[in-house]
Every structure is written in C-alpha cells, then in structure tokens.
PDB file of C-alpha atoms in Angstrom:
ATOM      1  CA  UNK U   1      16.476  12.463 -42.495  1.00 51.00           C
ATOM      2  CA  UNK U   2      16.975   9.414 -44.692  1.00 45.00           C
ATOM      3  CA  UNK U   3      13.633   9.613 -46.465  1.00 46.00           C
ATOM      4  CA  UNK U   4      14.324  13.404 -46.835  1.00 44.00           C
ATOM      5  CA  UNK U   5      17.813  12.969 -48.515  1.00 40.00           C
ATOM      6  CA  UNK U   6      16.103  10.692 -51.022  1.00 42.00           C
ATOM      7  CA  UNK U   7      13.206  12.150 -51.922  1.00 45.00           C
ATOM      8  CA  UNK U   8      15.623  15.266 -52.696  1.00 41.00           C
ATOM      9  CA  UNK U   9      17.335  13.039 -54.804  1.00 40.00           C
ATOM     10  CA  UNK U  10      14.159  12.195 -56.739  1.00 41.00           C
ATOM     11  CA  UNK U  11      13.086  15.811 -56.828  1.00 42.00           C
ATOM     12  CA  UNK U  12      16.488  16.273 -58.433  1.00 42.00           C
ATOM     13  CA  UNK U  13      15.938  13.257 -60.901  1.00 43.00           C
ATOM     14  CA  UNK U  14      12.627  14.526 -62.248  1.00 43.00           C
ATOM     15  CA  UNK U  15      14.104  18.310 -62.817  1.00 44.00           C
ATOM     16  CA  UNK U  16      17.188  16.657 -64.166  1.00 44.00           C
ATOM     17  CA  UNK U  17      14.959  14.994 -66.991  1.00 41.00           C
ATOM     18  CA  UNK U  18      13.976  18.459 -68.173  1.00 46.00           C
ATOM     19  CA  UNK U  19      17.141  19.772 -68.089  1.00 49.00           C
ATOM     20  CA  UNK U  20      17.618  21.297 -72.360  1.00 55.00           C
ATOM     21  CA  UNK U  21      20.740  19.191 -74.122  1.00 76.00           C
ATOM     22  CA  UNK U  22      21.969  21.543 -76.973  1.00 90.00           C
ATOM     23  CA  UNK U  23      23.589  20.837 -80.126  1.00 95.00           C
ATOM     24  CA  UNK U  24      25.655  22.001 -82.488  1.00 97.00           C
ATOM     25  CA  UNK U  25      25.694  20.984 -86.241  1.00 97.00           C
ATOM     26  CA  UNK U  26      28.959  21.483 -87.824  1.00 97.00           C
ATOM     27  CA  UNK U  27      29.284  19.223 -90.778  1.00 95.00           C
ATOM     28  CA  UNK U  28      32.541  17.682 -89.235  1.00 95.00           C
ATOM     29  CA  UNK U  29      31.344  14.045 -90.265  1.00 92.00           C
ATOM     30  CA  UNK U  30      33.012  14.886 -93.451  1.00 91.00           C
ATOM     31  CA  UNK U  31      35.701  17.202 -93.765  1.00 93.00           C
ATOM     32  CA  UNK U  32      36.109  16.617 -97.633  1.00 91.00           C
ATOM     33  CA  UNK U  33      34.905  19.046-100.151  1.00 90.00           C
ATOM     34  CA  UNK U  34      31.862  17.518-102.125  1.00 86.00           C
ATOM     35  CA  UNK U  35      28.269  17.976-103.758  1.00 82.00           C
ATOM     36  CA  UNK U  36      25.387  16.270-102.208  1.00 73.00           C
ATOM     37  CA  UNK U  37      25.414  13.913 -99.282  1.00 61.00           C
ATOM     38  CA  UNK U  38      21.752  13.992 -99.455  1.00 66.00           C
ATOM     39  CA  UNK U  39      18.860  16.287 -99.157  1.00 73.00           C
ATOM     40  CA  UNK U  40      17.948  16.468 -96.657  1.00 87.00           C
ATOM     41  CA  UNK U  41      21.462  16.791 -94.569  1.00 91.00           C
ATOM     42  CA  UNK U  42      20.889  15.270 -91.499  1.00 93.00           C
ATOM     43  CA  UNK U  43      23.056  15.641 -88.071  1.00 95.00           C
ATOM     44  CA  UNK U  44      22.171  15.500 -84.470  1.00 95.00           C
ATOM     45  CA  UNK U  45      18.538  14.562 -84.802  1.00 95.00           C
ATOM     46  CA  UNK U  46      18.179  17.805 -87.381  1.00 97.00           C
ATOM     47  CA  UNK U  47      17.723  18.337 -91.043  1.00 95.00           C
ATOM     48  CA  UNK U  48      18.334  21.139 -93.411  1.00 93.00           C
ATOM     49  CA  UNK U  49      16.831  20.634 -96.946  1.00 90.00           C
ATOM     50  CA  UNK U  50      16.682  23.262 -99.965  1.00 86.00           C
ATOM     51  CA  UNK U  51      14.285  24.169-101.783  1.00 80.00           C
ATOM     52  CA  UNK U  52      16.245  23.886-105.182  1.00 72.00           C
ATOM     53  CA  UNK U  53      17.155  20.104-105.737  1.00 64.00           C
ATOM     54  CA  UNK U  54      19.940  21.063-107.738  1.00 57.00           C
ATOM     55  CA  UNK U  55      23.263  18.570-107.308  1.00 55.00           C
ATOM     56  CA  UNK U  56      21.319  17.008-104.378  1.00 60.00           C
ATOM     57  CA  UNK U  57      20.679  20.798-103.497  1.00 71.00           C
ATOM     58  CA  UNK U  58      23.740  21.058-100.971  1.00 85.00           C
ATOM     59  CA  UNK U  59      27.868  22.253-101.426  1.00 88.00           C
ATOM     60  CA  UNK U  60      30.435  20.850 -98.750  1.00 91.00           C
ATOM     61  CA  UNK U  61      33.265  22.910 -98.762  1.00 93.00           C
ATOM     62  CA  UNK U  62      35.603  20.671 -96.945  1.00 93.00           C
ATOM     63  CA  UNK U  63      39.055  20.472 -95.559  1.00 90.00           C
ATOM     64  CA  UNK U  64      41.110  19.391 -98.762  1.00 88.00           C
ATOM     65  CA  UNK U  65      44.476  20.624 -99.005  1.00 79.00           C
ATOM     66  CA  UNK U  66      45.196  22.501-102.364  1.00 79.00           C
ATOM     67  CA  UNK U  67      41.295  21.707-103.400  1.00 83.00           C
ATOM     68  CA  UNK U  68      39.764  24.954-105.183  1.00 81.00           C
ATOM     69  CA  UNK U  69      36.994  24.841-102.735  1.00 78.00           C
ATOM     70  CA  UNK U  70      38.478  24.460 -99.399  1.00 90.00           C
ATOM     71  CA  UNK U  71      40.543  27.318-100.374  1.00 91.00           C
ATOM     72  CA  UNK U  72      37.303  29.285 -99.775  1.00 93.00           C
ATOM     73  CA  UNK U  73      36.264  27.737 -96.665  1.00 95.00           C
ATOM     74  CA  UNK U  74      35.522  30.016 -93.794  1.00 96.00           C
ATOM     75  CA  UNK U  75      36.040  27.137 -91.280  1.00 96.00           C
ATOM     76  CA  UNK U  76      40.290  26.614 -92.040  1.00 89.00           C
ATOM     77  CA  UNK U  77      39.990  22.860 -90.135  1.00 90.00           C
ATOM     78  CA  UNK U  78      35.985  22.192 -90.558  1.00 95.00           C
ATOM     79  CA  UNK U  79      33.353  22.181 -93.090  1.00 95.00           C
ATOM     80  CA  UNK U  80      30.485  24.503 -94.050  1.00 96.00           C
ATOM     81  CA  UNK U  81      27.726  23.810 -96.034  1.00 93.00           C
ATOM     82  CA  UNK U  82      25.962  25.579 -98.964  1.00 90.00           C
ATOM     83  CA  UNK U  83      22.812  25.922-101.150  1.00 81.00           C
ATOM     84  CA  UNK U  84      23.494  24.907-104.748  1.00 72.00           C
ATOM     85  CA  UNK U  85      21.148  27.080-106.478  1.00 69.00           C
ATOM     86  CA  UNK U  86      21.141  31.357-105.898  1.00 67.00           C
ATOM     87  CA  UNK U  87      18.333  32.779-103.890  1.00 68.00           C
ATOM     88  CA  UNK U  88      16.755  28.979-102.942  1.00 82.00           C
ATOM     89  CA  UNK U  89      15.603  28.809 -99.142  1.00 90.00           C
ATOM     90  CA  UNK U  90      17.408  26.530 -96.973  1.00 92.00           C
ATOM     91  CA  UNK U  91      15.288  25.080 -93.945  1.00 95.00           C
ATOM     92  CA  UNK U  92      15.660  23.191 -90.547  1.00 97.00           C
ATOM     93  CA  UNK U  93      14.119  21.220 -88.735  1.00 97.00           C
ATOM     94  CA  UNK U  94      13.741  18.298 -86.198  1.00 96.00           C
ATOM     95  CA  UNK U  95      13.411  14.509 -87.709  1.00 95.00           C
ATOM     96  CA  UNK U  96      10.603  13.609 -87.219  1.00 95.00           C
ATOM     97  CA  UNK U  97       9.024  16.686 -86.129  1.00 94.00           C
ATOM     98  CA  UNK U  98       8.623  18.594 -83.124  1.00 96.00           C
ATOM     99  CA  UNK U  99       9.619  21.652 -81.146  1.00 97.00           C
ATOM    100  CA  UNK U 100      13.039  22.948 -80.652  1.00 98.00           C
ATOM    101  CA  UNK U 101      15.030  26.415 -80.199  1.00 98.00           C
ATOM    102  CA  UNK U 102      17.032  27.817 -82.900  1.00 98.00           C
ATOM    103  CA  UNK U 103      20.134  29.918 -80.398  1.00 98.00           C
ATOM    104  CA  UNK U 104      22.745  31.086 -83.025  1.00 98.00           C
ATOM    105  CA  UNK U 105      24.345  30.313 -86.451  1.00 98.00           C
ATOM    106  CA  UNK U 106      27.388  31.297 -88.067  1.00 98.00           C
ATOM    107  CA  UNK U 107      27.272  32.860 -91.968  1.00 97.00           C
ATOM    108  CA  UNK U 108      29.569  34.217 -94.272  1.00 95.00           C
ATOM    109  CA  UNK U 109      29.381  34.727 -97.789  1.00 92.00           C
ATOM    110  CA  UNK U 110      30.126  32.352-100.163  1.00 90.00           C
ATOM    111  CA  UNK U 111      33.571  32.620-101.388  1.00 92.00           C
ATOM    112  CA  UNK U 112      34.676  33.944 -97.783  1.00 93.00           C
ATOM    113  CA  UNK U 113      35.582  36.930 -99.875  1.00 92.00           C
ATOM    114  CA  UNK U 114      34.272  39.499 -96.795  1.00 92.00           C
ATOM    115  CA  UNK U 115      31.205  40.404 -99.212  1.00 90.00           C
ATOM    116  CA  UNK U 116      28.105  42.044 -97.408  1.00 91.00           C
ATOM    117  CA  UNK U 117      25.110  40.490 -97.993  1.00 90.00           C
ATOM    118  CA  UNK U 118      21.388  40.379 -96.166  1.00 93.00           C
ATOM    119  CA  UNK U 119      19.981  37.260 -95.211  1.00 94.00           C
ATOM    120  CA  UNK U 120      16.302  36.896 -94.196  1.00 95.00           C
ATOM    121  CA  UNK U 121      15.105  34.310 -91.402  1.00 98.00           C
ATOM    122  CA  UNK U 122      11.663  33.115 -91.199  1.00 98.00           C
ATOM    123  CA  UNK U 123      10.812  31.266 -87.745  1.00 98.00           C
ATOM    124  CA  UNK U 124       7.461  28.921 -87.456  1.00 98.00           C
ATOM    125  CA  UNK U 125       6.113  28.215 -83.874  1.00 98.00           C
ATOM    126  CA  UNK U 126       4.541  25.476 -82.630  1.00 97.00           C
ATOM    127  CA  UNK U 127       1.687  27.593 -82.329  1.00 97.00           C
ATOM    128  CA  UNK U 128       1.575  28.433 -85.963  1.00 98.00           C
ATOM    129  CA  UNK U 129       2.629  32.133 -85.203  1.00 98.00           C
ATOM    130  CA  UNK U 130       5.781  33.454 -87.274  1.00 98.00           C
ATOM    131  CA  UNK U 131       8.651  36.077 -86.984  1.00 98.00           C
ATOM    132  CA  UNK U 132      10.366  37.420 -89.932  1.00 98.00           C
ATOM    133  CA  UNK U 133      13.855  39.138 -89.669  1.00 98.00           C
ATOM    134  CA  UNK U 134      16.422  40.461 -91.692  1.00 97.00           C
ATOM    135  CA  UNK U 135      20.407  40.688 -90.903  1.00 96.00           C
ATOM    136  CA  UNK U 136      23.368  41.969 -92.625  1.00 95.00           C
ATOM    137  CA  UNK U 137      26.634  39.702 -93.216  1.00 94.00           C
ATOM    138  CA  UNK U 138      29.466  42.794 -92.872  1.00 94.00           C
ATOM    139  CA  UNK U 139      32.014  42.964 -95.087  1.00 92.00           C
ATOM    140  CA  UNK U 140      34.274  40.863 -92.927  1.00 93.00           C
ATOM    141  CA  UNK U 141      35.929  37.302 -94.037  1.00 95.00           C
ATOM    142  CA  UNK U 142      35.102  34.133 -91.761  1.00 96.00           C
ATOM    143  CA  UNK U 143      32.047  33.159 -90.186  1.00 97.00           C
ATOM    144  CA  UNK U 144      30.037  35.412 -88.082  1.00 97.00           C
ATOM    145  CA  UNK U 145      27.593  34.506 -85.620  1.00 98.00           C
ATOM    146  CA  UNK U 146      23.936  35.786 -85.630  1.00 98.00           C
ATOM    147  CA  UNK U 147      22.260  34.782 -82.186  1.00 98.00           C
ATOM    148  CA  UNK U 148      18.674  34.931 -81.984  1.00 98.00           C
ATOM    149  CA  UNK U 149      17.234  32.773 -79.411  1.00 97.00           C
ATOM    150  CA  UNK U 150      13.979  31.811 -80.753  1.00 97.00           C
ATOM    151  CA  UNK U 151      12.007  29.271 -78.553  1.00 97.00           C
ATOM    152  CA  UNK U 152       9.340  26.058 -79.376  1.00 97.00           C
ATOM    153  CA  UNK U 153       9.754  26.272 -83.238  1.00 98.00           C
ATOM    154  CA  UNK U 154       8.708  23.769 -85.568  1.00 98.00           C
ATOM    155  CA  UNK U 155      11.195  24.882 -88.448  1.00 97.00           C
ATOM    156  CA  UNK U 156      13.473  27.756 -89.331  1.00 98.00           C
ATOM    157  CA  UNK U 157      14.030  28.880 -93.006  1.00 97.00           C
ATOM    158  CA  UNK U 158      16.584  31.761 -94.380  1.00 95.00           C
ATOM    159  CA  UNK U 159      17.273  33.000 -97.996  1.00 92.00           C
ATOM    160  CA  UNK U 160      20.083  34.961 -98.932  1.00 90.00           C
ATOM    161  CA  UNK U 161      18.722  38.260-100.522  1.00 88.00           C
ATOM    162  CA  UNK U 162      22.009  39.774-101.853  1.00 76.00           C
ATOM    163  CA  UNK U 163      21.656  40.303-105.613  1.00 61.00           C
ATOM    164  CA  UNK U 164      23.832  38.929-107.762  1.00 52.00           C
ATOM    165  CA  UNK U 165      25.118  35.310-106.136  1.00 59.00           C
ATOM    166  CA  UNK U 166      23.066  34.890-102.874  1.00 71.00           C
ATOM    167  CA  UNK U 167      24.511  32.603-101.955  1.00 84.00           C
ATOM    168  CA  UNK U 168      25.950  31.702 -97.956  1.00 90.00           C
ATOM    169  CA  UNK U 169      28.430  29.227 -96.338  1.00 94.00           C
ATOM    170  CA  UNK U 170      26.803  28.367 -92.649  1.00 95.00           C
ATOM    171  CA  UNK U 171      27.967  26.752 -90.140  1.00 98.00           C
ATOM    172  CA  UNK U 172      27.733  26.086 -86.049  1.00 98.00           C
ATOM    173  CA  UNK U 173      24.535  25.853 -85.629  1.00 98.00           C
ATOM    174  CA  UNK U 174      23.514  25.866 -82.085  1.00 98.00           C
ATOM    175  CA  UNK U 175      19.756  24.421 -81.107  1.00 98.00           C
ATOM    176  CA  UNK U 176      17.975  22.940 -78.717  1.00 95.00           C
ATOM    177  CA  UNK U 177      15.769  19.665 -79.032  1.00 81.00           C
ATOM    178  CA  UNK U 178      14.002  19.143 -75.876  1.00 65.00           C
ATOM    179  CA  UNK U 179      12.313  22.492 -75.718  1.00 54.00           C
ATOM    180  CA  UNK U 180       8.686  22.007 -73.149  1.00 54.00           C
ATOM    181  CA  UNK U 181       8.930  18.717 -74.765  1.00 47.00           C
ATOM    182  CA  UNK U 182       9.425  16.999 -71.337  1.00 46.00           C
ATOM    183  CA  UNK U 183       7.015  19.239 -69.093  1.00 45.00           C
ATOM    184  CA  UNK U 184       7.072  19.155 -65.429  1.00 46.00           C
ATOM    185  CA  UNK U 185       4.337  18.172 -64.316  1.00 49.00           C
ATOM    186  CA  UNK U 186       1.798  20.117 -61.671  1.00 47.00           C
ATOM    187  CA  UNK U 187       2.265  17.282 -59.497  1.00 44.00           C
ATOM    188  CA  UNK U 188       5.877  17.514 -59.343  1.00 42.00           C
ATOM    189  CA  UNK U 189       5.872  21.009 -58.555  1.00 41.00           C
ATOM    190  CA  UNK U 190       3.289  19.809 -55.732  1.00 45.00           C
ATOM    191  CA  UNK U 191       5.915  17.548 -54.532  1.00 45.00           C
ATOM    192  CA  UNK U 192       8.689  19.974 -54.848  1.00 49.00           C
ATOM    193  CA  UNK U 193       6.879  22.551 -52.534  1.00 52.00           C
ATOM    194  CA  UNK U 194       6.057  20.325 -50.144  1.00 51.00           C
ATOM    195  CA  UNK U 195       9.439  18.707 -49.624  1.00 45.00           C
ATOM    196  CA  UNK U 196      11.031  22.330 -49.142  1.00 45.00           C
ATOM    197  CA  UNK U 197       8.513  22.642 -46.181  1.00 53.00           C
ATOM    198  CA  UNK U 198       9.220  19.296 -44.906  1.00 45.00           C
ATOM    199  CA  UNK U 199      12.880  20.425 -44.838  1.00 46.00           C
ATOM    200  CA  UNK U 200      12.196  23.094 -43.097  1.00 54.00           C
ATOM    201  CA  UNK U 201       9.741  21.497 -40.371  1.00 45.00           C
ATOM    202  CA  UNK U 202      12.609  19.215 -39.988  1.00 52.00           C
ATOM    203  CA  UNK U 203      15.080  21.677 -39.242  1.00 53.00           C
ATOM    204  CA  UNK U 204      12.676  23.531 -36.521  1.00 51.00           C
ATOM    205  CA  UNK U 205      12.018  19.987 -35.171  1.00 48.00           C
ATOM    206  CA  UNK U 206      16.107  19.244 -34.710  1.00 49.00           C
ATOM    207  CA  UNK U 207      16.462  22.978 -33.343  1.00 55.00           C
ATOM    208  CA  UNK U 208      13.824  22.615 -30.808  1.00 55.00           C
ATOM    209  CA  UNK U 209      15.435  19.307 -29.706  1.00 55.00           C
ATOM    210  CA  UNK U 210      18.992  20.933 -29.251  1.00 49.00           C
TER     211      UNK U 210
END
C-alpha cells in the first residue's frame, strides 16, 4: 500500500507540472502618470509593443493626485496603458517567444469619457492559422472586459477603428504562459492507467482477504 500511496504521489507530481499558471498584466509597477517606459512594455514574462514609435510609443495614465491624466484614468487606484499615436496596432506577446492563451482584457476609451468605439483583434496560432474579430466598447465609463479565450497563440494584435481619436486605455490582461508547452507524455498516461488498475486489484485483493 506504501508503494501505491507514492507512486500516486508521483502521478500527482507529473500532472501538477502541467497544471496552466495565469497572469494578469496590470501596469501596477508604476502607478505614476508618464510617457514611455520602453517599447516594448514588458510584465510577467509578456510584451506589448506599438507599431508607432512615437514618445517610446506607450501613455501611462497613472495614479497622480490632481495630475490632468489620472483624472482620466479608468482604473481610480491602478494604471492603464495607451498607444501614443491614433489608429497604430498594439501587440502581445511572450519574451522570448512561444505559445500562450490570451483569456480576457479590459478596454475603455481613452479619456474614460463612456465613448463607443470598435476595436479589432487579430489572433496568430502556433500553427500559423488566424482569427479576426471585431467588438464594440459601449458607451459606458470604466473598463470593460472582453473575454475571448483563445488557445496556443504566438501573438495577439488589436487596433482601435473608431474614427476620429482611436485611441484605448487597456488594462487586466489575463493570459496564460504554459499553454501544451509542458505536454504529458504517452508514457505518463501509460502509468496513470495502470496505477488506477493497480488500485483497484488492490482493493479486490484486501476485500477477498476480509
């Protein structure tokens, strides 16, 4: 029963390893309001670059009591980030490279003013295959989330398609790094099957001895 309990433990070990470890990039490092801070940004093993290296390509709306911009910010207590340069493409992706999933991110538009405006979201898969989409920011002030749930992508890119100002704030981002990056293995599997029916010989065997 020994060699059981610890080969379960193993078994648990190995599935642990694949267990997915999401993130969320918030741009909380630095609550101040501020151009730049490099482009690409980079939190949480991510990156979001624009395509428009204007000002370091990047707004921070920040936290500052009485500043102008924070005034604006649809995070009261946070940061959100902007593009710097109307109707540029924003995109993500891992450092480094790699697969990851792209859950949900929060928008709104870019004085927090509760302006509508359409966004469009292009996802690349690992695979090279892509998925266009289109959604609508409602005329609503604060962030709202968009959840799409997009699985082993290599990058994610939107541009804001309101006319004039597209322009976004974003924030919460919610992905996933370790997307089928860790596969279990066949053999594993193997093992796993076989130690359920070694459980459950063992269980006969202690049955039959009662």
């Amino acid at each position: 029963m020994k060699k059981i309990f610890c080969s379960a433990v193993l078994f648990s070990t190995l599935f642990g390893m694949n267990a997915t470890q999401a993130a969320v990039i918030d741009f909380d490092v630095d609550l101040s309001s501020h151009f730049g801070n490099g482009n690409p940004y980079q939190e949480d093993g991510f990156q979001i670059s624009n395509s428009k290296n204007n000002h370091d390509g990047l707004v921070f709306w920040g936290n500052d009591i009485g500043n102008w911009w924070s005034q604006h910010n649809a995070d009261p207590g946070g940061n959100t980030l902007s593009h710097n340069y109307g109707g540029s493409t924003m995109t993500l992706t891992k450092i480094g490279g790699g697969l990851f999933d792209f859950n949900s991110i929060d928008l709104a538009d870019i004085y927090n003013n509760g302006v509508e405006e359409d966004v469009q979201f292009n996802f690349l898969f690992g695979d090279s295959s892509t998925l266009q989409t289109t959604v609508t920011l409602d005329n609503l002030v604060g962030l709202q989330t968009f959840t799409f749930n997009q699985f082993g992508l290599s990058q994610v890119s939107w541009t804001p398609l309101t006319t004039p100002g597209p322009f976004l704030q974003l924030d919460n981002i919610v992905v996933d790094a370790s997307v089928s990056q860790v596969p279990v293995p066949a053999a594993v599997w193997l093992f796993g099957s076989g130690l359920v029916g070694l459980l459950g010989f063992n269980r006969k065997h202690a049955q039959a001895a009662a």
